[in-house]
GROMACS .gro file of C-alpha atoms in nm:
model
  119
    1UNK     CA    1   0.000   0.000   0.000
    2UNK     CA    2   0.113   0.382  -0.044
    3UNK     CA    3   0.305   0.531   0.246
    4UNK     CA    4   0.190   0.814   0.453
    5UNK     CA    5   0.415   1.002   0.690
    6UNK     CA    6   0.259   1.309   0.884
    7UNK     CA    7   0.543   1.498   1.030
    8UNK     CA    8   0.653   1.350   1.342
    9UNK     CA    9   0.500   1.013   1.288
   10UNK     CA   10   0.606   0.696   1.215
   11UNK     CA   11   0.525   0.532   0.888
   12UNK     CA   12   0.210   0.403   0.839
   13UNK     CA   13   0.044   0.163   0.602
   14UNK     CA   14  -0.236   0.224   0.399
   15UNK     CA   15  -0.410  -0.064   0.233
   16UNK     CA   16  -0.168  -0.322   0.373
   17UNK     CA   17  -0.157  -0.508   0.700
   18UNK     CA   18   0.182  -0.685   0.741
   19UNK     CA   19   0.489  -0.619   0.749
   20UNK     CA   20   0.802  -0.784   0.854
   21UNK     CA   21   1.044  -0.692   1.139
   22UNK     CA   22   1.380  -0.840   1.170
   23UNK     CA   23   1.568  -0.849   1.481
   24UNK     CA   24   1.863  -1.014   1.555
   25UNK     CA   25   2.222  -0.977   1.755
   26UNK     CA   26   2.568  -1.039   1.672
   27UNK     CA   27   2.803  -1.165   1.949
   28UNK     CA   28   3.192  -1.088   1.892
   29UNK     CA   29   3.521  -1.013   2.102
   30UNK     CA   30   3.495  -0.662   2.276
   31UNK     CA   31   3.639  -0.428   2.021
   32UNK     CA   32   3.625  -0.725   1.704
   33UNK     CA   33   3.326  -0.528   1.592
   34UNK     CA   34   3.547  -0.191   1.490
   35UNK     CA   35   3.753  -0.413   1.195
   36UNK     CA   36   3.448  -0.466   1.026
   37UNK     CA   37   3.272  -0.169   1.075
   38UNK     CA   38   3.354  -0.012   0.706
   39UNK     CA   39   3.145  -0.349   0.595
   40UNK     CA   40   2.861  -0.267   0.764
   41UNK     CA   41   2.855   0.087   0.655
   42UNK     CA   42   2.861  -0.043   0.301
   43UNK     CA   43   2.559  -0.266   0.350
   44UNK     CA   44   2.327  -0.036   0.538
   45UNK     CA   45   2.344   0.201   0.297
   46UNK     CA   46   2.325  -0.046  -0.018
   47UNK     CA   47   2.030  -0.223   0.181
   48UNK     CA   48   1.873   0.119   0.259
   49UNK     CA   49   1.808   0.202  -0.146
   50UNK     CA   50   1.664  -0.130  -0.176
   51UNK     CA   51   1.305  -0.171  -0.275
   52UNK     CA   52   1.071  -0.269   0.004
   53UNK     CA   53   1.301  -0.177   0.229
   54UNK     CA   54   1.178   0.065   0.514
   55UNK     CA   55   1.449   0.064   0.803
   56UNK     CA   56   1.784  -0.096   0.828
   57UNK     CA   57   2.031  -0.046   1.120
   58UNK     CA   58   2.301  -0.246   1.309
   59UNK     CA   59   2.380  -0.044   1.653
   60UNK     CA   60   2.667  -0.169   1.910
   61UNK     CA   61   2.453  -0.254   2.268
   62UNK     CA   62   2.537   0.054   2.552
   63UNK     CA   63   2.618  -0.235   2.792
   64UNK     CA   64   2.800  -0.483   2.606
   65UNK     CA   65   3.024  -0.377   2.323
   66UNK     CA   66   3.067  -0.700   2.161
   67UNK     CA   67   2.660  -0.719   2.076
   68UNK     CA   68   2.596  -0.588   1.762
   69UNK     CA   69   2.225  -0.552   1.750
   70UNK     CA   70   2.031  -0.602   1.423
   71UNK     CA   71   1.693  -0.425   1.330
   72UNK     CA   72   1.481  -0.437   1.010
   73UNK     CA   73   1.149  -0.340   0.870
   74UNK     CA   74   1.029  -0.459   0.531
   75UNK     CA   75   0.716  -0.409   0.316
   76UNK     CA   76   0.692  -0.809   0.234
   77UNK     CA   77   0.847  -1.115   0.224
   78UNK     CA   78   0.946  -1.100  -0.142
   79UNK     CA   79   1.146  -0.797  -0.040
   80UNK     CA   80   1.326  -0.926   0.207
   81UNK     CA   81   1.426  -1.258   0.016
   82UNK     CA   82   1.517  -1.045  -0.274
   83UNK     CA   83   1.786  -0.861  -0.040
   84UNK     CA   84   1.916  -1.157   0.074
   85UNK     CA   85   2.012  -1.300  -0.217
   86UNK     CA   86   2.232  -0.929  -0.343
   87UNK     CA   87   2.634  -0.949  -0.406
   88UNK     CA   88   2.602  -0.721  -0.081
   89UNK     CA   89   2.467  -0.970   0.149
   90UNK     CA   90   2.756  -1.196   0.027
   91UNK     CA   91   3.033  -0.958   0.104
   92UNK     CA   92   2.880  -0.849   0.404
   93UNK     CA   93   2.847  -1.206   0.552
   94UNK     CA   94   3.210  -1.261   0.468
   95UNK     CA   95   3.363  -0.969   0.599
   96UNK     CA   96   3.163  -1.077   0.928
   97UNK     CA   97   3.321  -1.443   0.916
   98UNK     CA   98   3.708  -1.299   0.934
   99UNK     CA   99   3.604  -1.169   1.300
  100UNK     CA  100   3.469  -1.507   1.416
  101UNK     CA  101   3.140  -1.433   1.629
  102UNK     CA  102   3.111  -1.629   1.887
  103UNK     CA  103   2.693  -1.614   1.798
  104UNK     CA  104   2.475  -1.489   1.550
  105UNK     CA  105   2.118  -1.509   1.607
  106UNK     CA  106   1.863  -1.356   1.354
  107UNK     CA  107   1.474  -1.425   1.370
  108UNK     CA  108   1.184  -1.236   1.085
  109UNK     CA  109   0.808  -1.142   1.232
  110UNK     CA  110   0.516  -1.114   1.051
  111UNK     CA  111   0.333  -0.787   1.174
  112UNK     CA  112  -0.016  -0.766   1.140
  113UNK     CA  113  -0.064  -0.427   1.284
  114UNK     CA  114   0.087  -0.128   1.478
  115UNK     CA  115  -0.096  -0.033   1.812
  116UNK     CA  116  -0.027   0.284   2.035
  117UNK     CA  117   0.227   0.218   2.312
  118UNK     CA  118   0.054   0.191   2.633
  119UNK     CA  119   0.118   0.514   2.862
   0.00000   0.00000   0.00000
């Protein structure tokens, strides 16, 4: 469906009712994270101008430097199996091998709606 965005709000979709939200964590050495940063620079921003893609972000935890934290939105299914099949993904999931993590654990949702948070 089209996307609406009043100003200050978060995207919202018209005429659709799922989305997908990936969430995920990588688990390295304390500091590992730094040698591959360049690679993950590269692939947010080449995953960003993807179609169907609506957020895209890797962020180190505040509490535990060695988490790499993984968070996605996508308008379908088909969008997010088309991005993981780009040269991108490849390189990206290479340059992640040469630091070793000691974990990485990705899951997708299916997201039938948004609700208010609770206040």
């Amino acid at each position: 469906g089209a996307r609406v965005a009043p100003p200050g709000s978060r995207w919202i979709y018209q005429g659709s009712l799922c989305m997908l939200i990936v969430s995920g964590e990588i688990v390295v050495e304390a500091g590992a994270i730094e040698s591959v940063r360049d690679a993950l620079r590269v692939v947010e921003t080449a995953t960003r101008a993807e179609a169907g893609c609506i957020t895209y972000a890797f962020s180190v935890d505040v509490s535990d430097p060695g988490m790499v934290r993984i968070f996605e939105r996508w308008e379908s299914l088909d969008a997010l199996r088309a991005h993981l099949q780009m040269p991108h993904m490849a390189e990206f999931g290479a340059a992640v091998a040469t630091i070793q993590p000691k974990s990485v654990n990705v899951q997708a949702y299916e997201i039938a709606q948004e609700v208010p948070l609770p206040r």
